[in-house]
Coordinates of C-alpha atoms and ligand atoms in Angstrom, one line a residue:
X19 CA 104.2 46.4 211.5
X20 CA 106.3 49.0 209.8
X21 CA 106.9 46.6 206.8
X22 CA 103.2 46.1 206.7
X23 CA 102.5 49.8 206.5
X24 CA 104.9 50.2 203.8
X25 CA 103.5 47.4 201.7
X26 CA 99.9 48.8 202.3
X27 CA 101.3 52.3 201.2
X28 CA 102.6 50.7 197.8
X29 CA 99.5 48.9 197.2
X30 CA 97.4 52.0 197.6
X31 CA 99.5 53.9 195.1
X32 CA 99.5 51.3 192.6
X33 CA 95.8 50.9 192.9
X34 CA 95.5 54.8 192.4
X35 CA 97.7 54.5 189.2
X36 CA 95.8 51.6 187.9
X37 CA 92.5 53.4 188.3
X38 CA 93.8 56.5 186.6
X39 CA 95.1 54.6 183.6
X40 CA 91.9 52.7 183.1
X41 CA 89.5 55.6 183.6
X42 CA 87.7 56.0 180.4
X43 CA 88.4 58.9 178.4
X44 CA 85.9 61.8 178.6
X45 CA 83.2 61.8 176.0
X46 CA 82.8 64.7 173.5
X47 CA 79.8 65.9 175.5
X48 CA 81.8 65.7 178.8
X49 CA 84.7 67.6 177.3
X50 CA 82.8 70.4 175.4
X51 CA 79.3 70.6 177.3
X52 CA 76.9 73.1 176.2
X53 CA 77.6 74.4 172.7
X54 CA 76.7 77.9 171.5
X55 CA 77.3 80.3 168.7
X56 CA 79.8 83.1 169.3
X57 CA 80.5 85.3 166.4
X58 CA 81.2 83.3 163.3
X59 CA 81.8 80.0 165.1
X60 CA 80.4 77.2 167.5
X61 CA 82.0 77.3 170.8
X62 CA 82.1 75.1 173.9
X63 CA 81.0 75.7 177.5
X64 CA 84.2 77.7 177.9
X65 CA 83.7 79.8 174.8
X66 CA 86.4 78.1 173.0
X67 CA 86.0 77.3 169.2
X68 CA 85.4 73.7 168.5
X69 CA 84.7 71.8 165.3
X70 CA 82.0 69.2 165.1
X71 CA 83.0 66.2 163.1
X72 CA 79.8 64.3 162.2
X73 CA 78.2 61.4 160.0
X74 CA 74.6 61.6 158.8
X75 CA 72.3 58.7 158.7
X76 CA 70.7 58.2 155.2
X77 CA 67.0 58.8 155.4
X78 CA 65.8 56.7 158.5
X79 CA 62.9 55.4 156.6
X80 CA 65.2 53.7 154.3
X81 CA 68.1 52.6 156.5
X82 CA 66.7 52.4 159.9
X83 CA 69.1 49.6 160.8
X84 CA 72.1 51.8 161.2
X85 CA 70.4 53.7 164.0
X86 CA 71.9 51.4 166.7
X87 CA 74.4 52.1 169.5
X88 CA 77.2 49.8 168.1
X89 CA 77.1 51.6 164.7
X90 CA 77.5 55.2 166.3
X91 CA 80.1 53.9 168.5
X92 CA 82.1 52.6 165.7
X93 CA 82.2 56.1 164.1
X94 CA 82.8 57.7 167.5
X95 CA 86.1 55.4 167.8
X96 CA 87.2 56.8 164.3
X97 CA 87.0 60.4 165.6
X98 CA 83.3 61.5 165.0
X99 CA 81.7 63.5 167.7
X100 CA 78.3 64.0 166.1
X101 CA 75.4 62.1 164.7
X102 CA 72.9 63.7 162.2
X103 CA 69.6 62.0 162.0
X104 CA 68.0 62.6 158.8
X105 CA 64.2 62.6 158.8
X106 CA 62.6 63.3 155.4
X107 CA 59.8 65.6 155.7
X108 CA 58.0 64.5 152.4
X109 CA 55.8 61.4 152.6
X110 CA 57.1 60.4 149.2
X111 CA 60.5 60.0 151.0
X112 CA 59.3 58.1 153.9
X113 CA 57.9 60.8 156.3
X114 CA 55.6 59.3 158.9
X115 CA 55.3 60.1 162.5
X116 CA 55.8 56.5 163.2
X117 CA 59.5 57.0 162.9
X118 CA 59.7 59.4 165.9
X119 CA 60.5 56.4 168.1
X120 CA 63.5 55.7 165.9
X121 CA 64.6 59.2 166.3
X122 CA 64.3 58.8 170.2
X123 CA 66.4 55.6 169.9
X124 CA 69.1 57.7 167.9
X125 CA 69.0 60.3 170.7
X126 CA 69.3 57.8 173.5
X127 CA 72.3 55.9 171.8
X128 CA 74.1 59.5 171.3
X129 CA 73.3 60.3 174.8
X130 CA 74.9 57.1 176.0
X131 CA 77.9 57.6 174.0
X132 CA 78.2 61.4 174.9
X133 CA 78.0 62.5 171.4
X134 CA 76.1 65.4 170.0
X135 CA 73.1 64.7 167.7
X136 CA 71.3 66.9 165.1
X137 CA 67.6 66.4 164.5
X138 CA 67.5 67.0 160.8
X139 CA 64.1 68.0 159.2
X140 CA 65.0 66.8 155.9
X141 CA 63.2 68.9 153.2
X142 CA 64.2 68.1 149.9
X143 CA 61.7 67.2 147.1
X144 CA 59.2 69.4 149.0
X145 CA 61.7 72.3 148.1
X146 CA 59.9 75.0 150.0
X147 CA 60.1 74.8 153.9
X148 CA 56.5 76.3 154.1
X149 CA 55.2 73.3 152.2
X150 CA 55.1 71.3 155.4
X151 CA 55.3 74.0 158.0
X152 CA 52.5 72.7 160.1
X153 CA 54.2 69.2 160.3
X154 CA 57.6 70.9 161.1
X155 CA 56.1 72.9 164.0
X156 CA 54.7 69.7 165.4
X157 CA 57.9 67.8 165.0
X158 CA 60.0 70.5 166.7
X159 CA 57.5 71.1 169.5
X160 CA 57.6 67.4 170.2
X161 CA 61.4 67.1 170.3
X162 CA 62.2 70.6 171.9
X163 CA 59.8 69.7 174.6
X164 CA 61.4 66.3 175.2
X165 CA 65.0 67.3 174.8
X166 CA 65.1 70.8 176.3
X167 CA 67.3 69.8 179.1
X168 CA 70.0 68.1 177.1
X169 CA 73.1 69.8 176.1
X170 CA 73.8 67.5 173.2
X171 CA 71.0 68.4 170.7
X172 CA 71.1 70.6 167.6
X173 CA 68.0 71.3 165.7
X174 CA 68.3 71.5 161.8
X175 CA 65.0 73.0 160.8
X176 CA 65.3 72.8 157.0
X177 CA 67.8 70.6 155.3
X178 CA 67.9 72.0 151.6
X179 CA 65.3 74.7 150.5
X180 CA 65.2 74.6 146.6
X181 CA 63.3 75.6 143.7
X182 CA 61.2 78.7 143.8
X183 CA 62.1 79.7 147.3
X184 CA 63.9 82.8 148.5
X185 CA 65.5 83.7 151.7
X186 CA 63.3 86.8 152.3
X187 CA 60.1 85.5 151.3
X188 CA 60.1 81.8 152.4
X189 CA 63.0 80.6 154.5
X190 CA 63.4 83.7 156.9
X191 CA 59.7 83.7 157.9
X192 CA 59.5 80.0 158.2
X193 CA 62.8 80.1 160.4
X194 CA 61.2 82.9 162.5
X195 CA 58.1 80.7 163.3
X196 CA 60.1 77.4 164.0
X197 CA 62.7 79.2 166.2
X198 CA 60.0 80.9 168.2
X199 CA 58.4 77.3 168.9
X200 CA 61.6 75.6 169.7
X201 CA 62.7 78.5 172.1
X202 CA 59.3 78.2 173.8
X203 CA 60.8 75.0 175.3
X204 CA 64.5 74.9 174.6
X205 CA 66.2 78.1 175.4
X206 CA 69.8 77.1 174.7
X207 CA 70.6 74.5 172.2
X208 CA 71.7 75.5 168.6
X209 CA 69.2 75.9 165.8
X210 CA 70.6 75.4 162.2
X211 CA 68.9 77.0 159.3
X212 CA 69.1 76.0 155.6
X213 CA 69.9 78.6 153.1
X214 CA 68.6 78.9 149.5
X215 CA 69.7 76.6 146.6
X216 CA 70.1 73.5 148.4
X217 CA 71.9 75.3 151.4
X218 CA 74.5 76.7 149.2
X219 CA 73.6 80.6 149.4
X220 CA 75.1 81.5 152.6
X221 CA 76.1 84.6 151.2
X222 CA 72.4 85.6 150.7
X223 CA 71.5 84.7 154.4
X224 CA 74.6 86.8 155.5
X225 CA 73.0 89.9 154.0
X226 CA 70.0 89.5 156.3
X227 CA 70.5 87.0 159.1
X228 CA 68.0 86.1 161.7
X229 CA 68.4 88.2 165.0
X230 CA 67.9 85.4 167.6
X231 CA 70.8 83.8 169.6
X232 CA 72.6 80.6 168.8
X233 CA 71.6 80.3 165.3
X234 CA 73.9 78.7 162.8
X235 CA 73.4 78.5 159.0
X236 CA 74.0 75.5 156.9
X237 CA 76.1 75.1 153.8
X238 CA 76.1 71.8 151.9
X239 CA 78.5 70.7 149.3
X240 CA 79.4 67.9 147.1
X241 CA 83.0 68.5 146.1
X242 CA 82.9 67.1 142.5
X243 CA 80.1 69.4 141.7
X244 CA 80.5 72.4 144.0
X245 CA 83.9 73.9 143.7
X246 CA 85.5 77.4 143.8
X247 CA 82.1 79.2 143.3
X248 CA 80.6 77.8 146.4
X249 CA 83.9 78.1 148.4
X250 CA 83.7 81.7 147.5
X251 CA 80.1 82.0 148.8
X252 CA 81.5 80.7 152.2
X253 CA 84.4 83.1 152.2
X254 CA 82.1 85.9 151.6
X255 CA 79.6 84.7 154.2
X256 CA 82.2 84.0 156.8
X257 CA 83.6 87.6 156.3
X258 CA 80.4 88.9 156.8
X259 CA 80.3 87.4 160.1
X260 CA 77.8 84.6 159.4
X261 CA 78.3 81.3 161.7
X262 CA 78.0 78.4 159.1
X263 CA 78.0 74.6 159.7
X264 CA 78.5 72.1 157.1
X265 CA 75.8 69.7 158.1
X266 CA 76.1 67.6 154.8
X267 CA 78.7 67.0 152.4
X268 CA 80.3 64.3 150.3
X269 CA 83.4 64.3 148.0
X270 CA 81.6 62.9 145.0
X271 CA 79.0 64.7 142.8
X272 CA 75.7 66.2 143.9
X273 CA 73.5 63.2 143.0
X274 CA 75.3 61.3 145.8
X275 CA 76.9 59.3 143.4
X276 CA 79.7 59.3 140.4
X277 CA 83.5 60.0 140.8
X278 CA 85.3 61.4 143.7
X279 CA 87.1 64.6 143.3
X280 CA 90.0 64.6 145.8
X281 CA 91.4 67.8 144.6
X282 CA 88.3 69.8 145.3
X283 CA 87.5 67.9 148.5
X284 CA 91.0 68.7 149.9
X285 CA 90.4 72.5 149.3
X286 CA 87.2 72.2 151.2
X287 CA 88.6 70.5 154.2
X288 CA 91.4 73.0 154.2
X289 CA 89.0 75.9 154.0
X290 CA 86.8 74.4 156.8
X291 CA 89.9 73.7 159.2
X292 CA 91.1 77.2 158.6
X293 CA 87.7 78.8 159.6
X294 CA 87.2 75.9 162.1
X295 CA 83.8 75.0 160.6
X296 CA 82.2 71.7 161.6
X297 CA 81.4 69.2 158.9
X298 CA 78.9 66.2 158.8
X299 CA 79.4 63.4 156.1
X300 CA 76.5 62.0 154.0
X301 CA 75.6 58.9 154.6
X302 CA 75.6 56.1 156.9
X303 CA 74.6 53.2 154.5
X304 CA 76.0 50.6 152.3
X305 CA 73.9 51.8 149.4
X306 CA 75.5 51.2 146.0
X307 CA 76.4 54.9 145.7
X308 CA 79.7 56.9 146.1
X309 CA 78.5 58.9 149.1
X310 CA 77.5 55.9 151.2
X311 CA 80.4 55.7 153.8
X312 CA 80.1 51.8 154.1
X313 CA 81.2 49.5 151.4
X314 CA 78.2 48.1 149.5
X315 CA 79.4 44.4 150.0
X316 CA 79.5 45.0 153.8
X317 CA 76.4 43.8 155.5
X318 CA 77.5 44.7 159.0
X319 CA 75.3 47.4 160.7
X320 CA 77.4 47.8 163.9
X321 CA 81.0 47.2 165.2
X322 CA 82.4 48.9 161.8
X323 CA 86.0 49.4 161.3
X324 CA 87.8 51.5 158.8
X325 CA 88.2 48.5 156.5
X326 CA 84.4 48.4 156.2
X327 CA 84.4 52.0 154.7
X328 CA 83.8 52.7 151.2
X329 CA 86.6 54.8 149.2
X330 CA 84.7 58.0 150.2
X331 CA 84.3 56.8 153.8
X332 CA 88.0 56.0 153.9
X333 CA 89.1 59.5 152.6
X334 CA 86.7 61.2 155.0
X335 CA 87.7 59.3 158.0
X336 CA 91.3 60.3 157.5
X337 CA 90.1 63.8 158.4
X338 CA 88.2 62.8 161.6
X339 CA 91.6 61.8 163.3
X340 CA 93.3 65.2 162.4
Ligands
LIG204 C1 70.1 61.3 148.4 C2 70.5 59.8 148.6 C3 70.1 58.9 147.6 C4 68.6 58.9 147.7 C5 68.1 60.4 147.4 C6 66.5 60.6 147.7 O1 72.0 59.8 148.5 O2 70.4 57.6 148.1 O3 68.0 58.2 146.8 O4 68.7 61.2 148.3 O5 66.2 61.8 147.6 C7 71.4 66.0 149.0 C8 70.3 65.7 149.9 C9 70.4 64.4 150.4 C10 70.7 63.6 149.0 C11 72.1 63.9 148.6 C12 72.5 63.1 147.3 O6 70.2 66.5 151.3 O7 69.0 63.9 150.7 O8 70.7 62.1 149.2 N1 72.2 65.4 148.3 O9 71.9 63.6 146.2 N2 71.7 67.4 148.8 C13 72.7 67.4 147.7 C14 73.0 66.1 147.6

């Protein structure tokens, strides 16, 4: 009988050890929970600074096939914790409310994988966020209503204001309207606001930031075009107390193509790590352009490995693991 008890005891202990070892690792959202903005940084549920590491889809009208769970999971395995869903707001770039379902799908996959997800209202050719303000309000009403209880959502309300657009006259008033609308439903999730000149002038936004809580400001860079002078804008804004998030970048030039500038890219990564600022890489596609993260001869849309990444993809992926 005693012998029997001893054997049973060992079996139980071994069973427990087995379960502990095979228990799956906590997902990014399980680890960090509800994000918020504190001072110059994004913090987790315990108020500790965290660095989002993300990948952005290409325009989902052009490359919807990469909005699938296996694709997102591949990037998660490589160290990515955030997916940005780029929804172009201009009909010439594929805007149609028919794509709302695709966005819902993306959110569902991110949810299932425990990843954060940025809903990006991707203004670009429609340079002034006011151009499609009515549609933007409809968009954010729908998604804030639907996702108000999740803790993994971030709203990016205007990708890159550009052209004859100023912070004071155009972006700030637009942001006040959209933020008010989102907050009617979603009281907590972070709202990211674009800055003038294709989201480069964070120093201008820092002079008169918005007054609501949990607001971050986006800075975008393409390392071969945007060098010291934009890094200086970031330094200035950060020192003025502005919480910045890099919701889009690549290491080639601003066309999304051209040569890679590793020297400038390294300076950017070091600066972002020093400030603990998160960064999201443009773009998940195999398009024949330098910024595409997937090799152009790779036809896979899921189950991707590092070997399937382009030169820029490989270089950036090395930073996800750090
Ligand atoms: C580019 C894509 C390119 C596409 C073009 C369409 O890489 O394939 O044809 O948009 O407008 C941005 C924009 C982002 C751009 C990217 C590269 O946010 O939409 O994507 N870029 O030009 N800002 C700076 C660079």
